[in-house]
Amino acid sequence: MANLTRGIDHIGITVPDIEEATTFFKKAFHAKIAYDNKKLGDEPQQGEAVEKTLGLKNGAKVIHIRILSFDNGSNIELFHFKDTEQREPVIASDFGVQHVAFYVDDIQQSADAFVEAGGELLTEPGELLGDVENESGEFVYGRAPWGMLIELISYNPNQLNYPEDSEAKRFTP
């Protein structure tokens, strides 16, 4: 049977303010606006059909949606909701999507840009952890201004020590 999956098209992220999140992603990762699916000020997406389609709580309204594009990687779809209870961003031990990682060429320069854009690093960049990546590169975790966990990672794909039973090599932009 043929593989019908090409790759990840986008990652959806709920933010408190799409303009502020866009500014952050532009400054930190050179994101570009592809388009707005729903402009702020347009009639909100709401009602039973939207709640069912997106798995929302009753009364939630989608008031702004924007697609951000990156030169070499998946897109990010930003969402801003109204009239629904918001929870704190997840931490790494929570179920579900817990972080997004950006492959970068220079970890320190990228970490500096992340902080200058309004992010907060959890530590300084350090050596990758794990047997496969051992001594192949560096990484650091940080929080975006709204609390979302983001990883910066840089490694030499030719230095990864894959186990014998590996079914594939890791995708590297």
PDB file of N, CA, C and O in Angstrom, residues 50-116:
ATOM      1  N   VAL A  50     -19.742  24.698  14.259  1.00  0.00           N
ATOM      2  CA  VAL A  50     -18.334  25.028  14.495  1.00  0.00           C
ATOM      3  C   VAL A  50     -17.844  24.332  15.756  1.00  0.00           C
ATOM      4  O   VAL A  50     -16.735  23.783  15.784  1.00  0.00           O
ATOM      5  N   GLU A  51     -18.668  24.332  16.802  1.00  0.00           N
ATOM      6  CA  GLU A  51     -18.306  23.667  18.052  1.00  0.00           C
ATOM      7  C   GLU A  51     -18.053  22.180  17.818  1.00  0.00           C
ATOM      8  O   GLU A  51     -17.078  21.621  18.326  1.00  0.00           O
ATOM      9  N   LYS A  52     -18.909  21.550  17.020  1.00  0.00           N
ATOM     10  CA  LYS A  52     -18.746  20.124  16.732  1.00  0.00           C
ATOM     11  C   LYS A  52     -17.521  19.885  15.851  1.00  0.00           C
ATOM     12  O   LYS A  52     -16.717  18.993  16.118  1.00  0.00           O
ATOM     13  N   THR A  53     -17.359  20.688  14.797  1.00  0.00           N
ATOM     14  CA  THR A  53     -16.250  20.508  13.856  1.00  0.00           C
ATOM     15  C   THR A  53     -14.896  20.655  14.537  1.00  0.00           C
ATOM     16  O   THR A  53     -13.981  19.885  14.277  1.00  0.00           O
ATOM     17  N   LEU A  54     -14.757  21.661  15.411  1.00  0.00           N
ATOM     18  CA  LEU A  54     -13.481  21.932  16.066  1.00  0.00           C
ATOM     19  C   LEU A  54     -13.367  21.338  17.469  1.00  0.00           C
ATOM     20  O   LEU A  54     -12.332  21.485  18.116  1.00  0.00           O
ATOM     21  N   GLY A  55     -14.429  20.697  17.942  1.00  0.00           N
ATOM     22  CA  GLY A  55     -14.396  20.113  19.286  1.00  0.00           C
ATOM     23  C   GLY A  55     -14.363  21.167  20.380  1.00  0.00           C
ATOM     24  O   GLY A  55     -13.677  21.003  21.385  1.00  0.00           O
ATOM     25  N   LEU A  56     -15.120  22.261  20.203  1.00  0.00           N
ATOM     26  CA  LEU A  56     -15.095  23.382  21.139  1.00  0.00           C
ATOM     27  C   LEU A  56     -16.156  23.238  22.218  1.00  0.00           C
ATOM     28  O   LEU A  56     -17.142  22.532  22.048  1.00  0.00           O
ATOM     29  N   LYS A  57     -15.964  23.990  23.295  1.00  0.00           N
ATOM     30  CA  LYS A  57     -16.981  24.093  24.330  1.00  0.00           C
ATOM     31  C   LYS A  57     -18.110  24.979  23.819  1.00  0.00           C
ATOM     32  O   LYS A  57     -17.906  25.843  22.966  1.00  0.00           O
ATOM     33  N   ASN A  58     -19.310  24.763  24.372  1.00  0.00           N
ATOM     34  CA  ASN A  58     -20.480  25.557  23.978  1.00  0.00           C
ATOM     35  C   ASN A  58     -20.202  27.040  24.156  1.00  0.00           C
ATOM     36  O   ASN A  58     -19.672  27.448  25.188  1.00  0.00           O
ATOM     37  N   GLY A  59     -20.551  27.824  23.150  1.00  0.00           N
ATOM     38  CA  GLY A  59     -20.422  29.266  23.219  1.00  0.00           C
ATOM     39  C   GLY A  59     -19.094  29.826  22.743  1.00  0.00           C
ATOM     40  O   GLY A  59     -18.948  31.039  22.603  1.00  0.00           O
ATOM     41  N   ALA A  60     -18.113  28.977  22.494  1.00  0.00           N
ATOM     42  CA  ALA A  60     -16.804  29.456  22.045  1.00  0.00           C
ATOM     43  C   ALA A  60     -16.927  30.069  20.654  1.00  0.00           C
ATOM     44  O   ALA A  60     -17.656  29.563  19.803  1.00  0.00           O
ATOM     45  N   LYS A  61     -16.201  31.168  20.443  1.00  0.00           N
ATOM     46  CA  LYS A  61     -16.218  31.849  19.155  1.00  0.00           C
ATOM     47  C   LYS A  61     -14.790  31.988  18.652  1.00  0.00           C
ATOM     48  O   LYS A  61     -13.900  32.395  19.389  1.00  0.00           O
ATOM     49  N   VAL A  62     -14.584  31.677  17.373  1.00  0.00           N
ATOM     50  CA  VAL A  62     -13.293  31.905  16.728  1.00  0.00           C
ATOM     51  C   VAL A  62     -13.356  33.301  16.132  1.00  0.00           C
ATOM     52  O   VAL A  62     -14.159  33.565  15.242  1.00  0.00           O
ATOM     53  N   ILE A  63     -12.491  34.203  16.628  1.00  0.00           N
ATOM     54  CA  ILE A  63     -12.578  35.586  16.154  1.00  0.00           C
ATOM     55  C   ILE A  63     -11.428  35.986  15.229  1.00  0.00           C
ATOM     56  O   ILE A  63     -11.502  37.021  14.578  1.00  0.00           O
ATOM     57  N   HIS A  64     -10.367  35.181  15.166  1.00  0.00           N
ATOM     58  CA  HIS A  64      -9.243  35.518  14.289  1.00  0.00           C
ATOM     59  C   HIS A  64      -8.439  34.248  14.019  1.00  0.00           C
ATOM     60  O   HIS A  64      -8.148  33.493  14.942  1.00  0.00           O
ATOM     61  N   ILE A  65      -8.084  34.018  12.760  1.00  0.00           N
ATOM     62  CA  ILE A  65      -7.242  32.885  12.354  1.00  0.00           C
ATOM     63  C   ILE A  65      -6.221  33.399  11.346  1.00  0.00           C
ATOM     64  O   ILE A  65      -6.577  34.090  10.394  1.00  0.00           O
ATOM     65  N   ARG A  66      -4.956  33.043  11.551  1.00  0.00           N
ATOM     66  CA  ARG A  66      -3.898  33.474  10.633  1.00  0.00           C
ATOM     67  C   ARG A  66      -2.937  32.309  10.370  1.00  0.00           C
ATOM     68  O   ARG A  66      -2.563  31.582  11.280  1.00  0.00           O
ATOM     69  N   ILE A  67      -2.525  32.180   9.112  1.00  0.00           N
ATOM     70  CA  ILE A  67      -1.514  31.206   8.719  1.00  0.00           C
ATOM     71  C   ILE A  67      -0.173  31.918   8.590  1.00  0.00           C
ATOM     72  O   ILE A  67      -0.055  32.892   7.849  1.00  0.00           O
ATOM     73  N   LEU A  68       0.825  31.421   9.318  1.00  0.00           N
ATOM     74  CA  LEU A  68       2.196  31.911   9.197  1.00  0.00           C
ATOM     75  C   LEU A  68       3.005  30.889   8.428  1.00  0.00           C
ATOM     76  O   LEU A  68       2.838  29.682   8.608  1.00  0.00           O
ATOM     77  N   SER A  69       3.891  31.376   7.591  1.00  0.00           N
ATOM     78  CA  SER A  69       4.735  30.518   6.769  1.00  0.00           C
ATOM     79  C   SER A  69       6.199  30.738   7.155  1.00  0.00           C
ATOM     80  O   SER A  69       6.587  31.826   7.575  1.00  0.00           O
ATOM     81  N   PHE A  70       6.986  29.690   6.994  1.00  0.00           N
ATOM     82  CA  PHE A  70       8.420  29.729   7.280  1.00  0.00           C
ATOM     83  C   PHE A  70       9.153  29.272   6.032  1.00  0.00           C
ATOM     84  O   PHE A  70       8.625  28.493   5.247  1.00  0.00           O
ATOM     85  N   ASP A  71      10.368  29.740   5.852  1.00  0.00           N
ATOM     86  CA  ASP A  71      11.098  29.419   4.624  1.00  0.00           C
ATOM     87  C   ASP A  71      11.275  27.924   4.394  1.00  0.00           C
ATOM     88  O   ASP A  71      11.257  27.463   3.277  1.00  0.00           O
ATOM     89  N   ASN A  72      11.453  27.159   5.453  1.00  0.00           N
ATOM     90  CA  ASN A  72      11.770  25.743   5.288  1.00  0.00           C
ATOM     91  C   ASN A  72      11.135  24.942   6.416  1.00  0.00           C
ATOM     92  O   ASN A  72      11.795  24.585   7.384  1.00  0.00           O
ATOM     93  N   GLY A  73       9.852  24.662   6.304  1.00  0.00           N
ATOM     94  CA  GLY A  73       9.188  23.882   7.334  1.00  0.00           C
ATOM     95  C   GLY A  73       7.689  24.037   7.265  1.00  0.00           C
ATOM     96  O   GLY A  73       7.145  24.700   6.386  1.00  0.00           O
ATOM     97  N   SER A  74       7.034  23.437   8.234  1.00  0.00           N
ATOM     98  CA  SER A  74       5.574  23.468   8.299  1.00  0.00           C
ATOM     99  C   SER A  74       5.071  24.852   8.658  1.00  0.00           C
ATOM    100  O   SER A  74       5.785  25.663   9.237  1.00  0.00           O
ATOM    101  N   ASN A  75       3.810  25.098   8.327  1.00  0.00           N
ATOM    102  CA  ASN A  75       3.143  26.349   8.654  1.00  0.00           C
ATOM    103  C   ASN A  75       2.629  26.306  10.085  1.00  0.00           C
ATOM    104  O   ASN A  75       2.497  25.236  10.677  1.00  0.00           O
ATOM    105  N   ILE A  76       2.309  27.478  10.618  1.00  0.00           N
ATOM    106  CA  ILE A  76       1.641  27.582  11.911  1.00  0.00           C
ATOM    107  C   ILE A  76       0.329  28.314  11.676  1.00  0.00           C
ATOM    108  O   ILE A  76       0.283  29.334  10.986  1.00  0.00           O
ATOM    109  N   GLU A  77      -0.744  27.763  12.245  1.00  0.00           N
ATOM    110  CA  GLU A  77      -2.056  28.391  12.168  1.00  0.00           C
ATOM    111  C   GLU A  77      -2.390  28.940  13.551  1.00  0.00           C
ATOM    112  O   GLU A  77      -2.504  28.181  14.514  1.00  0.00           O
ATOM    113  N   LEU A  78      -2.489  30.263  13.648  1.00  0.00           N
ATOM    114  CA  LEU A  78      -2.792  30.913  14.912  1.00  0.00           C
ATOM    115  C   LEU A  78      -4.298  31.094  15.053  1.00  0.00           C
ATOM    116  O   LEU A  78      -4.968  31.494  14.102  1.00  0.00           O
ATOM    117  N   PHE A  79      -4.816  30.803  16.245  1.00  0.00           N
ATOM    118  CA  PHE A  79      -6.231  30.954  16.560  1.00  0.00           C
ATOM    119  C   PHE A  79      -6.388  31.896  17.740  1.00  0.00           C
ATOM    120  O   PHE A  79      -5.632  31.824  18.697  1.00  0.00           O
ATOM    121  N   HIS A  80      -7.430  32.738  17.680  1.00  0.00           N
ATOM    122  CA  HIS A  80      -7.824  33.557  18.824  1.00  0.00           C
ATOM    123  C   HIS A  80      -9.305  33.290  19.060  1.00  0.00           C
ATOM    124  O   HIS A  80     -10.126  33.465  18.160  1.00  0.00           O
ATOM    125  N   PHE A  81      -9.619  32.847  20.282  1.00  0.00           N
ATOM    126  CA  PHE A  81     -10.987  32.508  20.666  1.00  0.00           C
ATOM    127  C   PHE A  81     -11.542  33.545  21.640  1.00  0.00           C
ATOM    128  O   PHE A  81     -10.792  34.202  22.361  1.00  0.00           O
ATOM    129  N   LYS A  82     -12.856  33.631  21.674  1.00  0.00           N
ATOM    130  CA  LYS A  82     -13.567  34.511  22.596  1.00  0.00           C
ATOM    131  C   LYS A  82     -14.710  33.725  23.228  1.00  0.00           C
ATOM    132  O   LYS A  82     -15.201  32.754  22.643  1.00  0.00           O
ATOM    133  N   ASP A  83     -15.105  34.140  24.396  1.00  0.00           N
ATOM    134  CA  ASP A  83     -16.254  33.563  25.111  1.00  0.00           C
ATOM    135  C   ASP A  83     -16.067  32.086  25.433  1.00  0.00           C
ATOM    136  O   ASP A  83     -16.994  31.277  25.304  1.00  0.00           O
ATOM    137  N   THR A  84     -14.868  31.730  25.846  1.00  0.00           N
ATOM    138  CA  THR A  84     -14.606  30.365  26.293  1.00  0.00           C
ATOM    139  C   THR A  84     -13.549  30.400  27.381  1.00  0.00           C
ATOM    140  O   THR A  84     -12.689  31.295  27.395  1.00  0.00           O
ATOM    141  N   GLU A  85     -13.623  29.453  28.281  1.00  0.00           N
ATOM    142  CA  GLU A  85     -12.650  29.361  29.370  1.00  0.00           C
ATOM    143  C   GLU A  85     -11.276  28.993  28.810  1.00  0.00           C
ATOM    144  O   GLU A  85     -11.160  28.118  27.956  1.00  0.00           O
ATOM    145  N   GLN A  86     -10.244  29.685  29.263  1.00  0.00           N
ATOM    146  CA  GLN A  86      -8.870  29.405  28.836  1.00  0.00           C
ATOM    147  C   GLN A  86      -8.120  28.763  29.996  1.00  0.00           C
ATOM    148  O   GLN A  86      -8.305  29.151  31.148  1.00  0.00           O
ATOM    149  N   ARG A  87      -7.268  27.797  29.693  1.00  0.00           N
ATOM    150  CA  ARG A  87      -6.416  27.166  30.700  1.00  0.00           C
ATOM    151  C   ARG A  87      -4.984  27.607  30.482  1.00  0.00           C
ATOM    152  O   ARG A  87      -4.643  28.149  29.438  1.00  0.00           O
ATOM    153  N   GLU A  88      -4.156  27.333  31.450  1.00  0.00           N
ATOM    154  CA  GLU A  88      -2.727  27.632  31.339  1.00  0.00           C
ATOM    155  C   GLU A  88      -2.114  26.757  30.250  1.00  0.00           C
ATOM    156  O   GLU A  88      -2.580  25.623  30.018  1.00  0.00           O
ATOM    157  N   PRO A  89      -1.052  27.235  29.571  1.00  0.00           N
ATOM    158  CA  PRO A  89      -0.369  26.395  28.582  1.00  0.00           C
ATOM    159  C   PRO A  89       0.173  25.121  29.236  1.00  0.00           C
ATOM    160  O   PRO A  89       0.507  25.118  30.424  1.00  0.00           O
ATOM    161  N   VAL A  90       0.254  24.053  28.458  1.00  0.00           N
ATOM    162  CA  VAL A  90       0.718  22.765  28.987  1.00  0.00           C
ATOM    163  C   VAL A  90       2.203  22.832  29.313  1.00  0.00           C
ATOM    164  O   VAL A  90       2.935  23.689  28.824  1.00  0.00           O
ATOM    165  N   ILE A  91       2.625  21.884  30.156  1.00  0.00           N
ATOM    166  CA  ILE A  91       4.040  21.675  30.416  1.00  0.00           C
ATOM    167  C   ILE A  91       4.403  20.319  29.819  1.00  0.00           C
ATOM    168  O   ILE A  91       3.531  19.555  29.401  1.00  0.00           O
ATOM    169  N   ALA A  92       5.672  20.014  29.763  1.00  0.00           N
ATOM    170  CA  ALA A  92       6.145  18.832  29.040  1.00  0.00           C
ATOM    171  C   ALA A  92       5.524  17.529  29.527  1.00  0.00           C
ATOM    172  O   ALA A  92       5.372  16.592  28.748  1.00  0.00           O
ATOM    173  N   SER A  93       5.119  17.434  30.780  1.00  0.00           N
ATOM    174  CA  SER A  93       4.575  16.180  31.297  1.00  0.00           C
ATOM    175  C   SER A  93       3.075  16.016  31.046  1.00  0.00           C
ATOM    176  O   SER A  93       2.513  14.960  31.346  1.00  0.00           O
ATOM    177  N   ASP A  94       2.399  17.026  30.467  1.00  0.00           N
ATOM    178  CA  ASP A  94       0.971  16.919  30.163  1.00  0.00           C
ATOM    179  C   ASP A  94       0.755  16.082  28.903  1.00  0.00           C
ATOM    180  O   ASP A  94       1.602  16.044  28.014  1.00  0.00           O
ATOM    181  N   PHE A  95      -0.419  15.443  28.813  1.00  0.00           N
ATOM    182  CA  PHE A  95      -0.778  14.709  27.605  1.00  0.00           C
ATOM    183  C   PHE A  95      -0.999  15.678  26.449  1.00  0.00           C
ATOM    184  O   PHE A  95      -1.395  16.815  26.643  1.00  0.00           O
ATOM    185  N   GLY A  96      -0.791  15.207  25.242  1.00  0.00           N
ATOM    186  CA  GLY A  96      -1.063  16.011  24.059  1.00  0.00           C
ATOM    187  C   GLY A  96       0.181  16.715  23.557  1.00  0.00           C
ATOM    188  O   GLY A  96       1.290  16.466  24.018  1.00  0.00           O
ATOM    189  N   VAL A  97      -0.014  17.607  22.600  1.00  0.00           N
ATOM    190  CA  VAL A  97       1.108  18.342  22.027  1.00  0.00           C
ATOM    191  C   VAL A  97       1.671  19.235  23.125  1.00  0.00           C
ATOM    192  O   VAL A  97       0.958  20.050  23.696  1.00  0.00           O
ATOM    193  N   GLN A  98       2.969  19.077  23.418  1.00  0.00           N
ATOM    194  CA  GLN A  98       3.554  19.822  24.526  1.00  0.00           C
ATOM    195  C   GLN A  98       4.612  20.822  24.110  1.00  0.00           C
ATOM    196  O   GLN A  98       4.963  21.694  24.894  1.00  0.00           O
ATOM    197  N   HIS A  99       5.123  20.741  22.887  1.00  0.00           N
ATOM    198  CA  HIS A  99       6.026  21.782  22.404  1.00  0.00           C
ATOM    199  C   HIS A  99       6.193  21.674  20.896  1.00  0.00           C
ATOM    200  O   HIS A  99       5.869  20.661  20.296  1.00  0.00           O
ATOM    201  N   VAL A 100       6.711  22.763  20.317  1.00  0.00           N
ATOM    202  CA  VAL A 100       7.072  22.814  18.909  1.00  0.00           C
ATOM    203  C   VAL A 100       8.561  23.111  18.871  1.00  0.00           C
ATOM    204  O   VAL A 100       9.045  23.936  19.649  1.00  0.00           O
ATOM    205  N   ALA A 101       9.292  22.436  17.980  1.00  0.00           N
ATOM    206  CA  ALA A 101      10.738  22.652  17.887  1.00  0.00           C
ATOM    207  C   ALA A 101      11.086  23.288  16.549  1.00  0.00           C
ATOM    208  O   ALA A 101      10.599  22.864  15.506  1.00  0.00           O
ATOM    209  N   PHE A 102      11.943  24.293  16.593  1.00  0.00           N
ATOM    210  CA  PHE A 102      12.468  24.947  15.407  1.00  0.00           C
ATOM    211  C   PHE A 102      13.926  24.552  15.242  1.00  0.00           C
ATOM    212  O   PHE A 102      14.722  24.735  16.165  1.00  0.00           O
ATOM    213  N   TYR A 103      14.270  23.992  14.072  1.00  0.00           N
ATOM    214  CA  TYR A 103      15.658  23.686  13.757  1.00  0.00           C
ATOM    215  C   TYR A 103      16.327  25.001  13.375  1.00  0.00           C
ATOM    216  O   TYR A 103      15.818  25.744  12.540  1.00  0.00           O
ATOM    217  N   VAL A 104      17.466  25.290  14.005  1.00  0.00           N
ATOM    218  CA  VAL A 104      18.166  26.556  13.766  1.00  0.00           C
ATOM    219  C   VAL A 104      19.620  26.272  13.402  1.00  0.00           C
ATOM    220  O   VAL A 104      20.169  25.232  13.752  1.00  0.00           O
ATOM    221  N   ASP A 105      20.238  27.201  12.690  1.00  0.00           N
ATOM    222  CA  ASP A 105      21.640  27.032  12.296  1.00  0.00           C
ATOM    223  C   ASP A 105      22.611  27.448  13.394  1.00  0.00           C
ATOM    224  O   ASP A 105      23.677  26.861  13.527  1.00  0.00           O
ATOM    225  N   ASP A 106      22.268  28.459  14.176  1.00  0.00           N
ATOM    226  CA  ASP A 106      23.143  28.959  15.236  1.00  0.00           C
ATOM    227  C   ASP A 106      22.317  29.048  16.507  1.00  0.00           C
ATOM    228  O   ASP A 106      21.467  29.935  16.638  1.00  0.00           O
ATOM    229  N   ILE A 107      22.558  28.140  17.445  1.00  0.00           N
ATOM    230  CA  ILE A 107      21.711  28.039  18.635  1.00  0.00           C
ATOM    231  C   ILE A 107      21.772  29.301  19.492  1.00  0.00           C
ATOM    232  O   ILE A 107      20.750  29.784  19.954  1.00  0.00           O
ATOM    233  N   GLN A 108      22.963  29.869  19.685  1.00  0.00           N
ATOM    234  CA  GLN A 108      23.075  31.044  20.555  1.00  0.00           C
ATOM    235  C   GLN A 108      22.442  32.276  19.907  1.00  0.00           C
ATOM    236  O   GLN A 108      21.711  33.016  20.552  1.00  0.00           O
ATOM    237  N   GLN A 109      22.695  32.477  18.635  1.00  0.00           N
ATOM    238  CA  GLN A 109      22.093  33.611  17.929  1.00  0.00           C
ATOM    239  C   GLN A 109      20.570  33.479  17.918  1.00  0.00           C
ATOM    240  O   GLN A 109      19.847  34.462  18.122  1.00  0.00           O
ATOM    241  N   SER A 110      20.073  32.277  17.703  1.00  0.00           N
ATOM    242  CA  SER A 110      18.628  32.041  17.695  1.00  0.00           C
ATOM    243  C   SER A 110      18.025  32.210  19.087  1.00  0.00           C
ATOM    244  O   SER A 110      16.924  32.745  19.228  1.00  0.00           O
ATOM    245  N   ALA A 111      18.740  31.768  20.113  1.00  0.00           N
ATOM    246  CA  ALA A 111      18.270  31.939  21.488  1.00  0.00           C
ATOM    247  C   ALA A 111      18.199  33.426  21.832  1.00  0.00           C
ATOM    248  O   ALA A 111      17.242  33.885  22.476  1.00  0.00           O
ATOM    249  N   ASP A 112      19.194  34.188  21.407  1.00  0.00           N
ATOM    250  CA  ASP A 112      19.189  35.633  21.645  1.00  0.00           C
ATOM    251  C   ASP A 112      17.995  36.289  20.950  1.00  0.00           C
ATOM    252  O   ASP A 112      17.314  37.138  21.536  1.00  0.00           O
ATOM    253  N   ALA A 113      17.721  35.904  19.709  1.00  0.00           N
ATOM    254  CA  ALA A 113      16.581  36.452  18.967  1.00  0.00           C
ATOM    255  C   ALA A 113      15.264  36.075  19.639  1.00  0.00           C
ATOM    256  O   ALA A 113      14.330  36.884  19.703  1.00  0.00           O
ATOM    257  N   PHE A 114      15.186  34.868  20.160  1.00  0.00           N
ATOM    258  CA  PHE A 114      13.993  34.382  20.871  1.00  0.00           C
ATOM    259  C   PHE A 114      13.700  35.282  22.073  1.00  0.00           C
ATOM    260  O   PHE A 114      12.567  35.719  22.284  1.00  0.00           O
ATOM    261  N   VAL A 115      14.732  35.583  22.841  1.00  0.00           N
ATOM    262  CA  VAL A 115      14.575  36.434  24.023  1.00  0.00           C
ATOM    263  C   VAL A 115      14.253  37.869  23.606  1.00  0.00           C
ATOM    264  O   VAL A 115      13.364  38.504  24.184  1.00  0.00           O
ATOM    265  N   GLU A 116      14.944  38.387  22.611  1.00  0.00           N
ATOM    266  CA  GLU A 116      14.690  39.753  22.129  1.00  0.00           C
ATOM    267  C   GLU A 116      13.263  39.899  21.607  1.00  0.00           C
ATOM    268  O   GLU A 116      12.678  40.980  21.678  1.00  0.00           O
TER     269      GLU A 116
END
